[in-house]
GROMACS .gro file of C-alpha atoms in nm:
model
  376
    1UNK     CA    1   0.000   0.000   0.000
    2UNK     CA    2   0.274   0.255   0.082
    3UNK     CA    3   0.443   0.189  -0.255
    4UNK     CA    4   0.110   0.227  -0.437
    5UNK     CA    5   0.044   0.557  -0.259
    6UNK     CA    6   0.388   0.683  -0.347
    7UNK     CA    7   0.340   0.587  -0.714
    8UNK     CA    8   0.007   0.772  -0.712
    9UNK     CA    9   0.170   1.085  -0.576
   10UNK     CA   10   0.439   1.068  -0.841
   11UNK     CA   11   0.172   1.041  -1.112
   12UNK     CA   12  -0.009   1.345  -0.969
   13UNK     CA   13   0.313   1.546  -0.965
   14UNK     CA   14   0.384   1.447  -1.326
   15UNK     CA   15   0.033   1.546  -1.437
   16UNK     CA   16   0.059   1.878  -1.254
   17UNK     CA   17   0.392   1.949  -1.419
   18UNK     CA   18   0.253   1.867  -1.763
   19UNK     CA   19  -0.045   2.097  -1.705
   20UNK     CA   20   0.193   2.375  -1.598
   21UNK     CA   21   0.384   2.335  -1.923
   22UNK     CA   22   0.064   2.352  -2.127
   23UNK     CA   23  -0.050   2.662  -1.939
   24UNK     CA   24   0.286   2.830  -1.993
   25UNK     CA   25   0.228   2.843  -2.367
   26UNK     CA   26  -0.010   3.134  -2.308
   27UNK     CA   27   0.297   3.352  -2.252
   28UNK     CA   28   0.453   3.264  -2.585
   29UNK     CA   29   0.359   3.374  -2.934
   30UNK     CA   30   0.124   3.129  -3.108
   31UNK     CA   31   0.259   2.984  -3.433
   32UNK     CA   32   0.208   3.186  -3.749
   33UNK     CA   33  -0.043   3.079  -4.011
   34UNK     CA   34   0.099   2.828  -4.258
   35UNK     CA   35   0.322   2.998  -4.515
   36UNK     CA   36   0.303   3.339  -4.344
   37UNK     CA   37   0.556   3.502  -4.114
   38UNK     CA   38   0.440   3.634  -3.777
   39UNK     CA   39   0.521   3.986  -3.894
   40UNK     CA   40   0.296   3.951  -4.198
   41UNK     CA   41   0.022   3.808  -3.978
   42UNK     CA   42   0.051   4.110  -3.748
   43UNK     CA   43   0.043   4.343  -4.048
   44UNK     CA   44  -0.284   4.185  -4.156
   45UNK     CA   45  -0.418   4.232  -3.803
   46UNK     CA   46  -0.327   4.601  -3.813
   47UNK     CA   47  -0.513   4.634  -4.142
   48UNK     CA   48  -0.818   4.461  -3.996
   49UNK     CA   49  -1.054   4.744  -3.902
   50UNK     CA   50  -1.361   4.531  -3.841
   51UNK     CA   51  -1.558   4.532  -3.517
   52UNK     CA   52  -1.414   4.187  -3.439
   53UNK     CA   53  -1.050   4.289  -3.498
   54UNK     CA   54  -0.827   4.156  -3.218
   55UNK     CA   55  -0.674   4.390  -2.960
   56UNK     CA   56  -0.309   4.458  -3.042
   57UNK     CA   57  -0.039   4.528  -2.784
   58UNK     CA   58   0.248   4.767  -2.856
   59UNK     CA   59   0.562   4.719  -2.647
   60UNK     CA   60   0.693   5.063  -2.554
   61UNK     CA   61   1.075   5.048  -2.588
   62UNK     CA   62   1.039   4.672  -2.622
   63UNK     CA   63   0.985   4.429  -2.335
   64UNK     CA   64   1.248   4.613  -2.133
   65UNK     CA   65   1.162   4.494  -1.781
   66UNK     CA   66   1.374   4.184  -1.837
   67UNK     CA   67   1.661   4.378  -1.993
   68UNK     CA   68   1.720   4.738  -2.107
   69UNK     CA   69   1.501   4.979  -2.297
   70UNK     CA   70   1.552   4.984  -2.674
   71UNK     CA   71   1.781   4.680  -2.658
   72UNK     CA   72   1.793   4.381  -2.889
   73UNK     CA   73   1.694   4.160  -2.597
   74UNK     CA   74   1.385   4.377  -2.539
   75UNK     CA   75   1.282   4.335  -2.903
   76UNK     CA   76   1.342   3.961  -2.898
   77UNK     CA   77   1.149   3.924  -2.572
   78UNK     CA   78   0.852   4.120  -2.710
   79UNK     CA   79   0.844   3.893  -3.016
   80UNK     CA   80   0.858   3.583  -2.796
   81UNK     CA   81   0.562   3.712  -2.593
   82UNK     CA   82   0.357   3.740  -2.911
   83UNK     CA   83   0.338   4.119  -2.899
   84UNK     CA   84   0.249   4.237  -3.252
   85UNK     CA   85   0.433   4.573  -3.246
   86UNK     CA   86   0.759   4.684  -3.086
   87UNK     CA   87   0.810   5.057  -3.050
   88UNK     CA   88   1.168   5.182  -3.077
   89UNK     CA   89   1.322   5.528  -3.084
   90UNK     CA   90   1.570   5.647  -3.342
   91UNK     CA   91   1.841   5.911  -3.321
   92UNK     CA   92   2.102   6.026  -3.571
   93UNK     CA   93   2.476   5.977  -3.524
   94UNK     CA   94   2.769   6.202  -3.615
   95UNK     CA   95   2.821   6.002  -3.935
   96UNK     CA   96   2.452   6.040  -4.023
   97UNK     CA   97   2.350   5.684  -3.937
   98UNK     CA   98   2.049   5.565  -3.740
   99UNK     CA   99   2.088   5.437  -3.384
  100UNK     CA  100   1.824   5.301  -3.146
  101UNK     CA  101   1.802   5.538  -2.849
  102UNK     CA  102   1.521   5.731  -2.680
  103UNK     CA  103   1.708   6.045  -2.576
  104UNK     CA  104   1.914   6.273  -2.796
  105UNK     CA  105   2.200   6.214  -2.549
  106UNK     CA  106   2.359   5.894  -2.419
  107UNK     CA  107   2.370   6.015  -2.056
  108UNK     CA  108   2.075   5.822  -1.911
  109UNK     CA  109   2.114   5.482  -2.074
  110UNK     CA  110   2.494   5.444  -2.090
  111UNK     CA  111   2.799   5.535  -1.879
  112UNK     CA  112   2.906   5.798  -2.131
  113UNK     CA  113   2.789   6.157  -2.175
  114UNK     CA  114   2.714   6.361  -2.486
  115UNK     CA  115   2.470   6.387  -2.774
  116UNK     CA  116   2.428   6.099  -3.017
  117UNK     CA  117   2.534   6.343  -3.289
  118UNK     CA  118   2.874   6.366  -3.113
  119UNK     CA  119   2.953   5.998  -3.174
  120UNK     CA  120   2.989   5.775  -3.476
  121UNK     CA  121   2.768   5.470  -3.509
  122UNK     CA  122   3.059   5.239  -3.427
  123UNK     CA  123   3.134   5.436  -3.112
  124UNK     CA  124   2.771   5.416  -3.000
  125UNK     CA  125   2.748   5.044  -3.075
  126UNK     CA  126   3.041   4.991  -2.838
  127UNK     CA  127   2.863   5.152  -2.542
  128UNK     CA  128   2.710   4.929  -2.274
  129UNK     CA  129   2.345   4.986  -2.186
  130UNK     CA  130   2.223   5.032  -1.831
  131UNK     CA  131   1.945   4.807  -1.701
  132UNK     CA  132   1.575   4.888  -1.740
  133UNK     CA  133   1.514   5.262  -1.797
  134UNK     CA  134   1.870   5.354  -1.705
  135UNK     CA  135   1.976   5.634  -1.472
  136UNK     CA  136   2.301   5.678  -1.284
  137UNK     CA  137   2.212   5.414  -1.024
  138UNK     CA  138   2.128   5.144  -1.282
  139UNK     CA  139   2.400   4.882  -1.333
  140UNK     CA  140   2.564   4.842  -1.671
  141UNK     CA  141   2.488   4.530  -1.871
  142UNK     CA  142   2.672   4.341  -2.141
  143UNK     CA  143   2.415   4.466  -2.391
  144UNK     CA  144   2.531   4.732  -2.635
  145UNK     CA  145   2.352   5.022  -2.801
  146UNK     CA  146   2.201   4.881  -3.122
  147UNK     CA  147   2.198   5.036  -3.464
  148UNK     CA  148   1.872   5.048  -3.658
  149UNK     CA  149   2.010   4.768  -3.878
  150UNK     CA  150   2.070   4.561  -3.563
  151UNK     CA  151   1.710   4.616  -3.457
  152UNK     CA  152   1.582   4.518  -3.800
  153UNK     CA  153   1.781   4.195  -3.787
  154UNK     CA  154   1.635   4.112  -3.445
  155UNK     CA  155   1.280   4.178  -3.565
  156UNK     CA  156   1.289   4.027  -3.913
  157UNK     CA  157   0.977   3.820  -3.983
  158UNK     CA  158   0.887   3.818  -3.611
  159UNK     CA  159   0.729   4.149  -3.515
  160UNK     CA  160   0.630   4.489  -3.654
  161UNK     CA  161   0.855   4.784  -3.567
  162UNK     CA  162   0.712   5.128  -3.488
  163UNK     CA  163   0.974   5.402  -3.524
  164UNK     CA  164   0.946   5.705  -3.293
  165UNK     CA  165   1.151   6.018  -3.212
  166UNK     CA  166   1.355   6.080  -3.529
  167UNK     CA  167   1.170   5.804  -3.712
  168UNK     CA  168   0.950   6.041  -3.912
  169UNK     CA  169   1.219   6.302  -3.979
  170UNK     CA  170   1.440   6.021  -4.109
  171UNK     CA  171   1.155   5.838  -4.284
  172UNK     CA  172   1.332   5.801  -4.619
  173UNK     CA  173   1.643   5.660  -4.451
  174UNK     CA  174   1.423   5.427  -4.245
  175UNK     CA  175   1.241   5.313  -4.559
  176UNK     CA  176   1.567   5.254  -4.745
  177UNK     CA  177   1.723   5.054  -4.460
  178UNK     CA  178   1.412   4.839  -4.417
  179UNK     CA  179   1.371   4.787  -4.792
  180UNK     CA  180   1.732   4.670  -4.821
  181UNK     CA  181   1.637   4.381  -4.591
  182UNK     CA  182   1.296   4.320  -4.749
  183UNK     CA  183   1.133   4.451  -4.430
  184UNK     CA  184   0.954   4.764  -4.550
  185UNK     CA  185   0.617   4.601  -4.478
  186UNK     CA  186   0.717   4.555  -4.112
  187UNK     CA  187   0.768   4.925  -4.035
  188UNK     CA  188   0.493   5.135  -3.875
  189UNK     CA  189   0.552   5.506  -3.930
  190UNK     CA  190   0.378   5.773  -3.726
  191UNK     CA  191   0.370   6.150  -3.696
  192UNK     CA  192   0.148   6.448  -3.624
  193UNK     CA  193   0.260   6.634  -3.935
  194UNK     CA  194   0.039   6.804  -4.191
  195UNK     CA  195  -0.191   6.599  -4.410
  196UNK     CA  196  -0.001   6.714  -4.717
  197UNK     CA  197   0.337   6.602  -4.585
  198UNK     CA  198   0.199   6.265  -4.487
  199UNK     CA  199   0.023   6.215  -4.820
  200UNK     CA  200   0.342   6.288  -5.012
  201UNK     CA  201   0.525   6.012  -4.826
  202UNK     CA  202   0.243   5.761  -4.852
  203UNK     CA  203   0.195   5.827  -5.223
  204UNK     CA  204   0.564   5.753  -5.275
  205UNK     CA  205   0.550   5.438  -5.058
  206UNK     CA  206   0.203   5.276  -5.088
  207UNK     CA  207   0.308   4.974  -4.879
  208UNK     CA  208   0.400   5.188  -4.579
  209UNK     CA  209   0.196   5.140  -4.261
  210UNK     CA  210   0.109   5.477  -4.112
  211UNK     CA  211  -0.048   5.591  -3.784
  212UNK     CA  212  -0.138   5.955  -3.721
  213UNK     CA  213  -0.094   6.112  -3.378
  214UNK     CA  214  -0.412   6.293  -3.275
  215UNK     CA  215  -0.466   6.549  -3.003
  216UNK     CA  216  -0.749   6.796  -2.949
  217UNK     CA  217  -0.554   7.054  -3.150
  218UNK     CA  218  -0.543   6.852  -3.474
  219UNK     CA  219  -0.849   6.631  -3.437
  220UNK     CA  220  -1.054   6.801  -3.707
  221UNK     CA  221  -0.775   6.784  -3.964
  222UNK     CA  222  -0.716   6.418  -3.875
  223UNK     CA  223  -1.078   6.342  -3.960
  224UNK     CA  224  -1.034   6.462  -4.317
  225UNK     CA  225  -0.690   6.318  -4.404
  226UNK     CA  226  -0.677   6.144  -4.739
  227UNK     CA  227  -0.605   5.863  -4.750
  228UNK     CA  228  -0.712   5.777  -4.397
  229UNK     CA  229  -0.430   5.649  -4.173
  230UNK     CA  230  -0.418   5.282  -4.083
  231UNK     CA  231  -0.453   5.388  -3.721
  232UNK     CA  232  -0.492   5.698  -3.508
  233UNK     CA  233  -0.280   5.736  -3.194
  234UNK     CA  234  -0.511   5.935  -2.968
  235UNK     CA  235  -0.353   6.134  -2.682
  236UNK     CA  236  -0.567   6.308  -2.420
  237UNK     CA  237  -0.490   6.439  -2.073
  238UNK     CA  238  -0.830   6.420  -1.902
  239UNK     CA  239  -1.094   6.148  -1.891
  240UNK     CA  240  -1.362   6.403  -1.979
  241UNK     CA  241  -1.180   6.556  -2.275
  242UNK     CA  242  -1.402   6.577  -2.582
  243UNK     CA  243  -1.152   6.377  -2.787
  244UNK     CA  244  -1.187   6.091  -2.535
  245UNK     CA  245  -1.561   6.049  -2.589
  246UNK     CA  246  -1.701   5.740  -2.757
  247UNK     CA  247  -1.847   5.956  -3.034
  248UNK     CA  248  -1.508   6.113  -3.109
  249UNK     CA  249  -1.333   5.776  -3.111
  250UNK     CA  250  -1.606   5.623  -3.330
  251UNK     CA  251  -1.566   5.904  -3.582
  252UNK     CA  252  -1.201   5.806  -3.623
  253UNK     CA  253  -1.277   5.434  -3.638
  254UNK     CA  254  -1.548   5.492  -3.898
  255UNK     CA  255  -1.280   5.614  -4.136
  256UNK     CA  256  -1.159   5.256  -4.154
  257UNK     CA  257  -0.879   5.291  -3.903
  258UNK     CA  258  -0.775   5.141  -3.573
  259UNK     CA  259  -0.744   5.357  -3.261
  260UNK     CA  260  -0.424   5.334  -3.058
  261UNK     CA  261  -0.392   5.464  -2.700
  262UNK     CA  262  -0.100   5.480  -2.456
  263UNK     CA  263  -0.129   5.366  -2.095
  264UNK     CA  264   0.232   5.392  -1.979
  265UNK     CA  265   0.158   5.683  -1.742
  266UNK     CA  266  -0.112   5.933  -1.653
  267UNK     CA  267  -0.194   6.205  -1.902
  268UNK     CA  268  -0.152   5.999  -2.218
  269UNK     CA  269  -0.498   5.842  -2.194
  270UNK     CA  270  -0.638   6.043  -1.906
  271UNK     CA  271  -0.613   5.849  -1.582
  272UNK     CA  272  -0.593   5.511  -1.759
  273UNK     CA  273  -0.259   5.350  -1.681
  274UNK     CA  274  -0.074   5.021  -1.679
  275UNK     CA  275  -0.042   5.013  -1.301
  276UNK     CA  276  -0.411   5.095  -1.259
  277UNK     CA  277  -0.493   4.806  -1.493
  278UNK     CA  278  -0.311   4.562  -1.265
  279UNK     CA  279  -0.532   4.668  -0.975
  280UNK     CA  280  -0.845   4.659  -1.189
  281UNK     CA  281  -0.861   4.648  -1.572
  282UNK     CA  282  -1.149   4.897  -1.552
  283UNK     CA  283  -0.889   5.154  -1.440
  284UNK     CA  284  -0.701   5.123  -1.766
  285UNK     CA  285  -0.699   4.864  -2.040
  286UNK     CA  286  -1.064   4.761  -2.016
  287UNK     CA  287  -1.180   5.121  -2.005
  288UNK     CA  288  -0.992   5.232  -2.315
  289UNK     CA  289  -1.111   4.921  -2.495
  290UNK     CA  290  -1.464   5.023  -2.403
  291UNK     CA  291  -1.402   5.361  -2.565
  292UNK     CA  292  -1.317   5.188  -2.890
  293UNK     CA  293  -0.938   5.150  -2.876
  294UNK     CA  294  -0.803   4.836  -3.042
  295UNK     CA  295  -0.431   4.905  -2.988
  296UNK     CA  296  -0.264   4.973  -2.653
  297UNK     CA  297   0.096   5.081  -2.605
  298UNK     CA  298   0.229   4.964  -2.270
  299UNK     CA  299   0.532   4.931  -2.046
  300UNK     CA  300   0.391   4.595  -1.928
  301UNK     CA  301   0.368   4.389  -2.247
  302UNK     CA  302   0.362   4.046  -2.083
  303UNK     CA  303   0.089   4.153  -1.843
  304UNK     CA  304  -0.115   4.318  -2.119
  305UNK     CA  305  -0.081   4.007  -2.337
  306UNK     CA  306  -0.207   3.800  -2.045
  307UNK     CA  307  -0.511   4.026  -2.010
  308UNK     CA  308  -0.582   4.022  -2.385
  309UNK     CA  309  -0.575   3.642  -2.389
  310UNK     CA  310  -0.757   3.572  -2.062
  311UNK     CA  311  -0.956   3.888  -1.982
  312UNK     CA  312  -0.802   3.888  -1.636
  313UNK     CA  313  -0.510   4.034  -1.446
  314UNK     CA  314  -0.545   3.776  -1.168
  315UNK     CA  315  -0.205   3.652  -1.053
  316UNK     CA  316  -0.039   3.912  -1.272
  317UNK     CA  317   0.179   4.165  -1.095
  318UNK     CA  318   0.521   4.317  -1.056
  319UNK     CA  319   0.767   4.324  -0.769
  320UNK     CA  320   0.781   4.633  -0.552
  321UNK     CA  321   0.942   4.921  -0.735
  322UNK     CA  322   0.835   4.799  -1.079
  323UNK     CA  323   0.477   4.927  -1.091
  324UNK     CA  324   0.519   5.184  -1.370
  325UNK     CA  325   0.603   5.550  -1.372
  326UNK     CA  326   0.517   5.724  -1.044
  327UNK     CA  327   0.221   5.957  -1.053
  328UNK     CA  328   0.328   6.310  -1.130
  329UNK     CA  329   0.640   6.200  -1.318
  330UNK     CA  330   0.671   6.369  -1.654
  331UNK     CA  331   0.760   6.193  -1.976
  332UNK     CA  332   1.078   6.397  -1.989
  333UNK     CA  333   1.196   6.266  -1.652
  334UNK     CA  334   1.245   5.888  -1.682
  335UNK     CA  335   1.170   5.672  -1.381
  336UNK     CA  336   1.479   5.560  -1.189
  337UNK     CA  337   1.439   5.245  -0.983
  338UNK     CA  338   1.618   5.189  -0.653
  339UNK     CA  339   1.918   4.963  -0.695
  340UNK     CA  340   1.762   4.717  -0.450
  341UNK     CA  341   1.480   4.642  -0.695
  342UNK     CA  342   1.625   4.727  -1.033
  343UNK     CA  343   1.731   4.370  -1.106
  344UNK     CA  344   1.419   4.193  -0.987
  345UNK     CA  345   1.252   4.001  -1.271
  346UNK     CA  346   0.888   4.027  -1.368
  347UNK     CA  347   0.641   3.756  -1.274
  348UNK     CA  348   0.675   3.609  -1.622
  349UNK     CA  349   1.054   3.579  -1.596
  350UNK     CA  350   1.029   3.415  -1.255
  351UNK     CA  351   0.763   3.175  -1.382
  352UNK     CA  352   0.970   3.085  -1.685
  353UNK     CA  353   1.271   3.002  -1.470
  354UNK     CA  354   1.057   2.803  -1.228
  355UNK     CA  355   0.921   2.597  -1.519
  356UNK     CA  356   1.257   2.548  -1.688
  357UNK     CA  357   1.346   2.211  -1.540
  358UNK     CA  358   0.991   2.077  -1.578
  359UNK     CA  359   0.919   2.205  -1.928
  360UNK     CA  360   1.258   2.151  -2.090
  361UNK     CA  361   1.247   1.928  -2.396
  362UNK     CA  362   1.445   1.607  -2.331
  363UNK     CA  363   1.760   1.574  -2.538
  364UNK     CA  364   1.827   1.254  -2.727
  365UNK     CA  365   2.146   1.091  -2.588
  366UNK     CA  366   2.326   1.075  -2.922
  367UNK     CA  367   2.227   1.423  -3.048
  368UNK     CA  368   2.408   1.740  -2.954
  369UNK     CA  369   2.157   2.025  -2.920
  370UNK     CA  370   2.245   2.393  -2.915
  371UNK     CA  371   2.034   2.700  -2.871
  372UNK     CA  372   2.086   3.069  -2.936
  373UNK     CA  373   1.909   3.395  -2.853
  374UNK     CA  374   1.946   3.750  -2.974
  375UNK     CA  375   2.129   3.935  -2.701
  376UNK     CA  376   2.088   4.306  -2.649
   0.00000   0.00000   0.00000
C-alpha cells in the first residue's frame, strides 16, 4: 500500500507538471499561419478594421523589464511574448546613421555623456546599456547600443517595428534601410505632421503602414486626411476631454482605421494606466477598450498580453518598485528604480525560470543540441 500511494503521488506530480507546461504556452507567441511570417500576420491584423479585430499590444521600448530599454533583448522578448508591435526610438549619429536610443544624449542609458550626434555609429554600438530605464544608479549590462540595422535583424519576420523620435524626420532613410532587408512592410511610421506632408510620403510608398498622432488641437484635420491612416494614436490628458468620448473615437474608427492609446503613465490616456490596470482592468486597459481603442501601447507587455488572452489580471503583478512611472512623473523625466529592486525580474521571468526544469524538452542521448538567442 505505501508503494502504491507513493506511485500515485508521483503520477499526480507528473500530471501537474505537464499541465503547468501547457499553461505556460499562453505567454509565448502562437505559431504563425501556414506559409506566413508572424510579422505579416501582425500586419494583416493592423489592417483589420472590423468590429471583431483583435486587440493589439504595442511594447513601448520593447519588453524592457527583463533587460534594457531599446535593446535587442527587449525586441526579442517582445516577439517571444507574441506582442504584434515593438516601438523603438531612433536618433542620428555624427556620421549620419540611425541608432536606437530614446534620448538625444547617451547620458541616461549608458555610462558615457554627450549627444548621439557627437559619436559615430561604431562608437555608440560599443557603449554598454544600463538596465531597465537607465539612470546613474542602474548597473551596466553586457548589452550594447544597437543600430537600426541591428534592430531590423532582431525583428525580421517576427514582429512589426514602430519608429518614434527621429523616425518620421528620417523616414526616407528608415524606408531605405528596411527595404534593403525586405522589411519595409514591417515598419509602422507615425507623426502628427500636416496631411499634405503625410500624403506625399504615402503616395511615394504605398506599402507603408502609417499611424497619425491625434490630439485635441489637430483632431478636425485628422478626420479629413486622405487617404485615412491605418490607425490613429489618440492622446488626451483628461478622462472628460471631448476627444476621449465614444463619439469622437467612433468618428475616427469609422474612417476605416484602428485607434491606438497609450497607458504607460497618466496624461496619455487620461487616468488610464498600466499600473491601474493591474489593480483593476477597468482603471485602464478595459476602459480604453470600451471607448473603442483596439491598440494599446504599454510598459507591461507580458501583463497586457495575459489580459488580452484571458480577460483577467489575476495573478499578474510586478515586484515592488516595478509598478510603472510614479504619478506626477513627466515623460521627460524617466523613472529611476532603486538599486535594490532594479534587477528583480517580472512575474513572467520568474515563472519561466521556475518551469525550466519541468518544461525543458528532453535531449536525445546521441544528439548534440544547441540554442541561441538575440542578445541586447
